[in-house]
């Protein structure tokens, strides 16, 4: 006798869509004088040249980004423990869309907009300008 | 810990083009006082 499927055990497969062109979305990084890093505990370094690749299936979770910058700023205002840079990334490859953001297989930096320190006002300073030069972005 | 991205909605297979992209801005706006859910590290 076949067991009765439990509908709660496995979520239904996600609807799949094909798109041409990157998905642009805001995210944030921690940083030092020369590089930006993912904010999670393993601090993945984003290299100056070329895209970041991170599988989204299995044990890896892909590159995170959000639909809008507002939730990032609100979260930083309450939880920030170290300075971050807010910017825009382009996402492509396999991308899973969530209610408030994305997880993507590939990403590239397109903007490094401003630093946020202690949940405060945006800062554009010499350190940010150096990071922009390193990553070849104009703003 | 990062801001929560919520529940999955759909999956996209995205192919970049050679065209010059138009990149949106994400200007700073004063954070509101509404609570934002938090999640474990990503």
PDB file of C-alpha atoms in Angstrom:
ATOM      1  CA  UNK A   1       0.000   0.000   0.000  1.00  0.00           C
ATOM      2  CA  UNK A   2       1.379   3.400  -0.932  1.00  0.00           C
ATOM      3  CA  UNK A   3       1.689   5.941   1.870  1.00  0.00           C
ATOM      4  CA  UNK A   4      -0.563   8.960   1.740  1.00  0.00           C
ATOM      5  CA  UNK A   5       1.496  11.983   0.629  1.00  0.00           C
ATOM      6  CA  UNK A   6       1.883  14.583   3.292  1.00  0.00           C
ATOM      7  CA  UNK A   7       1.373  17.965   1.601  1.00  0.00           C
ATOM      8  CA  UNK A   8       3.262  19.751   4.379  1.00  0.00           C
ATOM      9  CA  UNK A   9       6.397  17.674   3.951  1.00  0.00           C
ATOM     10  CA  UNK A  10       7.669  19.189   0.740  1.00  0.00           C
ATOM     11  CA  UNK A  11       6.784  22.639  -0.611  1.00  0.00           C
ATOM     12  CA  UNK A  12       5.417  22.784  -4.149  1.00  0.00           C
ATOM     13  CA  UNK A  13       7.986  23.514  -6.861  1.00  0.00           C
ATOM     14  CA  UNK A  14       8.496  27.187  -7.522  1.00  0.00           C
ATOM     15  CA  UNK A  15       7.100  28.666 -10.694  1.00  0.00           C
ATOM     16  CA  UNK A  16       9.983  29.132 -13.110  1.00  0.00           C
ATOM     17  CA  UNK A  17      10.519  32.072 -15.450  1.00  0.00           C
ATOM     18  CA  UNK A  18      13.156  32.986 -18.011  1.00  0.00           C
ATOM     19  CA  UNK A  19      14.444  36.556 -18.175  1.00  0.00           C
ATOM     20  CA  UNK A  20      16.958  38.403 -20.309  1.00  0.00           C
ATOM     21  CA  UNK A  21      19.155  41.034 -18.670  1.00  0.00           C
ATOM     22  CA  UNK A  22      20.369  41.240 -15.104  1.00  0.00           C
ATOM     23  CA  UNK A  23      18.161  41.864 -12.082  1.00  0.00           C
ATOM     24  CA  UNK A  24      19.416  44.983 -10.273  1.00  0.00           C
ATOM     25  CA  UNK A  25      18.979  45.055  -6.538  1.00  0.00           C
ATOM     26  CA  UNK A  26      20.463  46.768  -3.457  1.00  0.00           C
ATOM     27  CA  UNK A  27      22.534  44.992  -0.844  1.00  0.00           C
ATOM     28  CA  UNK A  28      25.281  45.807   1.659  1.00  0.00           C
ATOM     29  CA  UNK A  29      28.773  44.649   2.522  1.00  0.00           C
ATOM     30  CA  UNK A  30      31.316  45.072   5.263  1.00  0.00           C
ATOM     31  CA  UNK A  31      34.641  46.396   4.013  1.00  0.00           C
ATOM     32  CA  UNK A  32      38.270  47.239   4.609  1.00  0.00           C
ATOM     33  CA  UNK A  33      40.466  49.716   2.744  1.00  0.00           C
ATOM     34  CA  UNK A  34      40.623  47.617  -0.419  1.00  0.00           C
ATOM     35  CA  UNK A  35      37.772  45.097  -0.551  1.00  0.00           C
ATOM     36  CA  UNK A  36      34.126  44.510   0.272  1.00  0.00           C
ATOM     37  CA  UNK A  37      32.958  41.312   1.980  1.00  0.00           C
ATOM     38  CA  UNK A  38      29.678  39.514   2.537  1.00  0.00           C
ATOM     39  CA  UNK A  39      28.315  40.378   6.005  1.00  0.00           C
ATOM     40  CA  UNK A  40      27.790  36.767   7.058  1.00  0.00           C
ATOM     41  CA  UNK A  41      30.223  35.101   9.424  1.00  0.00           C
ATOM     42  CA  UNK A  42      32.409  33.590   6.686  1.00  0.00           C
ATOM     43  CA  UNK A  43      33.060  37.010   5.139  1.00  0.00           C
ATOM     44  CA  UNK A  44      33.288  36.057   1.480  1.00  0.00           C
ATOM     45  CA  UNK A  45      35.560  38.543  -0.271  1.00  0.00           C
ATOM     46  CA  UNK A  46      34.285  40.155  -3.479  1.00  0.00           C
ATOM     47  CA  UNK A  47      37.197  40.409  -5.911  1.00  0.00           C
ATOM     48  CA  UNK A  48      37.786  43.589  -7.895  1.00  0.00           C
ATOM     49  CA  UNK A  49      37.470  41.877 -11.268  1.00  0.00           C
ATOM     50  CA  UNK A  50      34.747  39.580 -12.463  1.00  0.00           C
ATOM     51  CA  UNK A  51      31.548  38.311 -10.988  1.00  0.00           C
ATOM     52  CA  UNK A  52      30.871  36.455  -7.775  1.00  0.00           C
ATOM     53  CA  UNK A  53      29.538  32.938  -8.204  1.00  0.00           C
ATOM     54  CA  UNK A  54      27.759  31.056  -5.449  1.00  0.00           C
ATOM     55  CA  UNK A  55      25.539  28.033  -6.009  1.00  0.00           C
ATOM     56  CA  UNK A  56      22.034  28.517  -4.666  1.00  0.00           C
ATOM     57  CA  UNK A  57      21.179  24.857  -4.170  1.00  0.00           C
ATOM     58  CA  UNK A  58      22.588  22.462  -1.629  1.00  0.00           C
ATOM     59  CA  UNK A  59      24.504  23.833   1.322  1.00  0.00           C
ATOM     60  CA  UNK A  60      25.324  27.196  -0.269  1.00  0.00           C
ATOM     61  CA  UNK A  61      22.767  29.969  -0.291  1.00  0.00           C
ATOM     62  CA  UNK A  62      23.789  32.196  -3.175  1.00  0.00           C
ATOM     63  CA  UNK A  63      24.285  35.939  -3.246  1.00  0.00           C
ATOM     64  CA  UNK A  64      21.673  37.838  -1.257  1.00  0.00           C
ATOM     65  CA  UNK A  65      20.107  41.134  -2.302  1.00  0.00           C
ATOM     66  CA  UNK A  66      16.871  42.964  -1.509  1.00  0.00           C
ATOM     67  CA  UNK A  67      14.053  44.447  -3.569  1.00  0.00           C
ATOM     68  CA  UNK A  68      14.367  47.871  -1.960  1.00  0.00           C
ATOM     69  CA  UNK A  69      16.971  49.684   0.089  1.00  0.00           C
ATOM     70  CA  UNK A  70      14.444  50.735   2.793  1.00  0.00           C
ATOM     71  CA  UNK A  71      14.394  47.415   4.698  1.00  0.00           C
ATOM     72  CA  UNK A  72      18.213  47.340   4.649  1.00  0.00           C
ATOM     73  CA  UNK A  73      18.450  50.822   6.177  1.00  0.00           C
ATOM     74  CA  UNK A  74      15.760  50.065   8.759  1.00  0.00           C
ATOM     75  CA  UNK A  75      17.539  46.883   9.760  1.00  0.00           C
ATOM     76  CA  UNK A  76      20.906  48.673   9.990  1.00  0.00           C
ATOM     77  CA  UNK A  77      19.382  51.396  12.167  1.00  0.00           C
ATOM     78  CA  UNK A  78      18.467  48.746  14.749  1.00  0.00           C
ATOM     79  CA  UNK A  79      21.083  46.015  14.421  1.00  0.00           C
ATOM     80  CA  UNK A  80      24.240  47.444  12.895  1.00  0.00           C
ATOM     81  CA  UNK A  81      27.430  46.476  14.704  1.00  0.00           C
ATOM     82  CA  UNK A  82      30.034  47.574  12.150  1.00  0.00           C
ATOM     83  CA  UNK A  83      30.281  49.992   9.224  1.00  0.00           C
ATOM     84  CA  UNK A  84      28.838  48.806   5.898  1.00  0.00           C
ATOM     85  CA  UNK A  85      28.688  49.957   2.293  1.00  0.00           C
ATOM     86  CA  UNK A  86      25.318  50.002   0.529  1.00  0.00           C
ATOM     87  CA  UNK A  87      25.337  49.422  -3.221  1.00  0.00           C
ATOM     88  CA  UNK A  88      23.631  47.915  -6.252  1.00  0.00           C
ATOM     89  CA  UNK A  89      24.400  44.510  -7.729  1.00  0.00           C
ATOM     90  CA  UNK A  90      23.335  42.871 -10.965  1.00  0.00           C
ATOM     91  CA  UNK A  91      22.109  39.303 -10.518  1.00  0.00           C
ATOM     92  CA  UNK A  92      21.881  36.533 -13.093  1.00  0.00           C
ATOM     93  CA  UNK A  93      21.991  32.789 -13.594  1.00  0.00           C
ATOM     94  CA  UNK A  94      19.568  30.949 -11.336  1.00  0.00           C
ATOM     95  CA  UNK A  95      17.855  33.539  -9.163  1.00  0.00           C
ATOM     96  CA  UNK A  96      15.237  32.737  -6.545  1.00  0.00           C
ATOM     97  CA  UNK A  97      12.899  35.633  -5.868  1.00  0.00           C
ATOM     98  CA  UNK A  98      11.647  36.015  -2.288  1.00  0.00           C
ATOM     99  CA  UNK A  99       9.035  38.303  -0.772  1.00  0.00           C
ATOM    100  CA  UNK A 100      11.645  40.934   0.115  1.00  0.00           C
ATOM    101  CA  UNK A 101      14.734  39.958  -1.864  1.00  0.00           C
ATOM    102  CA  UNK A 102      16.696  37.498  -3.972  1.00  0.00           C
ATOM    103  CA  UNK A 103      19.250  34.728  -3.787  1.00  0.00           C
ATOM    104  CA  UNK A 104      21.334  34.502  -6.965  1.00  0.00           C
ATOM    105  CA  UNK A 105      23.939  32.296  -8.567  1.00  0.00           C
ATOM    106  CA  UNK A 106      25.979  35.171 -10.086  1.00  0.00           C
ATOM    107  CA  UNK A 107      26.391  38.799  -9.079  1.00  0.00           C
ATOM    108  CA  UNK A 108      28.446  41.817 -10.055  1.00  0.00           C
ATOM    109  CA  UNK A 109      28.925  45.163  -8.309  1.00  0.00           C
ATOM    110  CA  UNK A 110      27.433  48.121 -10.215  1.00  0.00           C
ATOM    111  CA  UNK A 111      27.247  50.821  -7.540  1.00  0.00           C
ATOM    112  CA  UNK A 112      28.864  51.534  -4.188  1.00  0.00           C
ATOM    113  CA  UNK A 113      26.560  54.305  -3.042  1.00  0.00           C
ATOM    114  CA  UNK A 114      27.412  55.232   0.541  1.00  0.00           C
ATOM    115  CA  UNK A 115      28.716  53.999   3.851  1.00  0.00           C
ATOM    116  CA  UNK A 116      26.472  53.644   6.879  1.00  0.00           C
ATOM    117  CA  UNK A 117      28.229  53.882  10.224  1.00  0.00           C
ATOM    118  CA  UNK A 118      26.424  53.184  13.513  1.00  0.00           C
ATOM    119  CA  UNK A 119      23.006  53.190  11.816  1.00  0.00           C
ATOM    120  CA  UNK A 120      23.453  56.856  11.040  1.00  0.00           C
ATOM    121  CA  UNK A 121      23.489  59.093   7.989  1.00  0.00           C
ATOM    122  CA  UNK A 122      25.091  58.070   4.688  1.00  0.00           C
ATOM    123  CA  UNK A 123      28.781  58.905   4.319  1.00  0.00           C
ATOM    124  CA  UNK A 124      30.755  59.396   1.113  1.00  0.00           C
ATOM    125  CA  UNK A 125      34.435  59.790   1.917  1.00  0.00           C
ATOM    126  CA  UNK A 126      37.912  59.039   0.571  1.00  0.00           C
ATOM    127  CA  UNK A 127      37.729  55.413   1.675  1.00  0.00           C
ATOM    128  CA  UNK A 128      34.509  54.887  -0.291  1.00  0.00           C
ATOM    129  CA  UNK A 129      36.020  56.618  -3.334  1.00  0.00           C
ATOM    130  CA  UNK A 130      38.981  54.236  -3.157  1.00  0.00           C
ATOM    131  CA  UNK A 131      36.620  51.244  -3.030  1.00  0.00           C
ATOM    132  CA  UNK A 132      34.744  52.621  -6.038  1.00  0.00           C
ATOM    133  CA  UNK A 133      38.021  52.879  -7.961  1.00  0.00           C
ATOM    134  CA  UNK A 134      39.020  49.361  -6.940  1.00  0.00           C
ATOM    135  CA  UNK A 135      35.732  47.927  -8.238  1.00  0.00           C
ATOM    136  CA  UNK A 136      35.602  50.138 -11.333  1.00  0.00           C
ATOM    137  CA  UNK A 137      32.294  51.782 -10.499  1.00  0.00           C
ATOM    138  CA  UNK A 138      31.591  55.481 -10.885  1.00  0.00           C
ATOM    139  CA  UNK A 139      29.335  55.828  -7.842  1.00  0.00           C
TER     140      UNK A 139
ATOM    141  CA  UNK B   1      22.283  38.320  11.015  1.00  0.00           C
ATOM    142  CA  UNK B   2      20.718  40.032   7.987  1.00  0.00           C
ATOM    143  CA  UNK B   3      17.362  41.595   7.141  1.00  0.00           C
ATOM    144  CA  UNK B   4      14.823  38.878   6.373  1.00  0.00           C
ATOM    145  CA  UNK B   5      14.097  38.202   2.698  1.00  0.00           C
ATOM    146  CA  UNK B   6      10.841  36.383   3.451  1.00  0.00           C
ATOM    147  CA  UNK B   7       9.435  33.355   1.680  1.00  0.00           C
ATOM    148  CA  UNK B   8      10.370  32.129  -1.814  1.00  0.00           C
ATOM    149  CA  UNK B   9       8.029  33.195  -4.604  1.00  0.00           C
ATOM    150  CA  UNK B  10       9.492  32.061  -7.908  1.00  0.00           C
ATOM    151  CA  UNK B  11      12.654  30.998  -9.632  1.00  0.00           C
ATOM    152  CA  UNK B  12      14.186  32.922 -12.534  1.00  0.00           C
ATOM    153  CA  UNK B  13      16.728  31.742 -15.070  1.00  0.00           C
ATOM    154  CA  UNK B  14      18.387  35.024 -16.050  1.00  0.00           C
ATOM    155  CA  UNK B  15      20.661  35.520 -19.058  1.00  0.00           C
ATOM    156  CA  UNK B  16      22.619  38.794 -19.185  1.00  0.00           C
ATOM    157  CA  UNK B  17      22.778  40.762 -22.428  1.00  0.00           C
ATOM    158  CA  UNK B  18      25.564  42.802 -23.996  1.00  0.00           C
ATOM    159  CA  UNK B  19      23.466  45.961 -23.876  1.00  0.00           C
ATOM    160  CA  UNK B  20      24.511  48.723 -21.496  1.00  0.00           C
ATOM    161  CA  UNK B  21      22.240  48.336 -18.467  1.00  0.00           C
ATOM    162  CA  UNK B  22      20.218  51.118 -16.888  1.00  0.00           C
ATOM    163  CA  UNK B  23      20.988  50.780 -13.209  1.00  0.00           C
ATOM    164  CA  UNK B  24      18.452  52.040 -10.671  1.00  0.00           C
ATOM    165  CA  UNK B  25      19.451  54.219  -7.745  1.00  0.00           C
ATOM    166  CA  UNK B  26      18.855  53.379  -4.088  1.00  0.00           C
ATOM    167  CA  UNK B  27      18.910  56.768  -2.344  1.00  0.00           C
ATOM    168  CA  UNK B  28      19.217  56.995   1.391  1.00  0.00           C
ATOM    169  CA  UNK B  29      15.916  57.510   3.187  1.00  0.00           C
ATOM    170  CA  UNK B  30      15.445  58.042   6.890  1.00  0.00           C
ATOM    171  CA  UNK B  31      14.614  54.636   8.454  1.00  0.00           C
ATOM    172  CA  UNK B  32      11.117  54.291   9.887  1.00  0.00           C
ATOM    173  CA  UNK B  33      10.355  52.939  13.356  1.00  0.00           C
ATOM    174  CA  UNK B  34       8.480  49.851  12.148  1.00  0.00           C
ATOM    175  CA  UNK B  35      10.047  46.587  13.355  1.00  0.00           C
ATOM    176  CA  UNK B  36      11.984  44.591  10.806  1.00  0.00           C
ATOM    177  CA  UNK B  37      12.167  40.815  11.233  1.00  0.00           C
ATOM    178  CA  UNK B  38      15.651  39.400  11.619  1.00  0.00           C
ATOM    179  CA  UNK B  39      17.032  36.070  10.534  1.00  0.00           C
ATOM    180  CA  UNK B  40      20.041  33.886  11.085  1.00  0.00           C
ATOM    181  CA  UNK B  41      23.287  34.542   9.182  1.00  0.00           C
ATOM    182  CA  UNK B  42      23.233  34.059   5.429  1.00  0.00           C
TER     183      UNK B  42
END
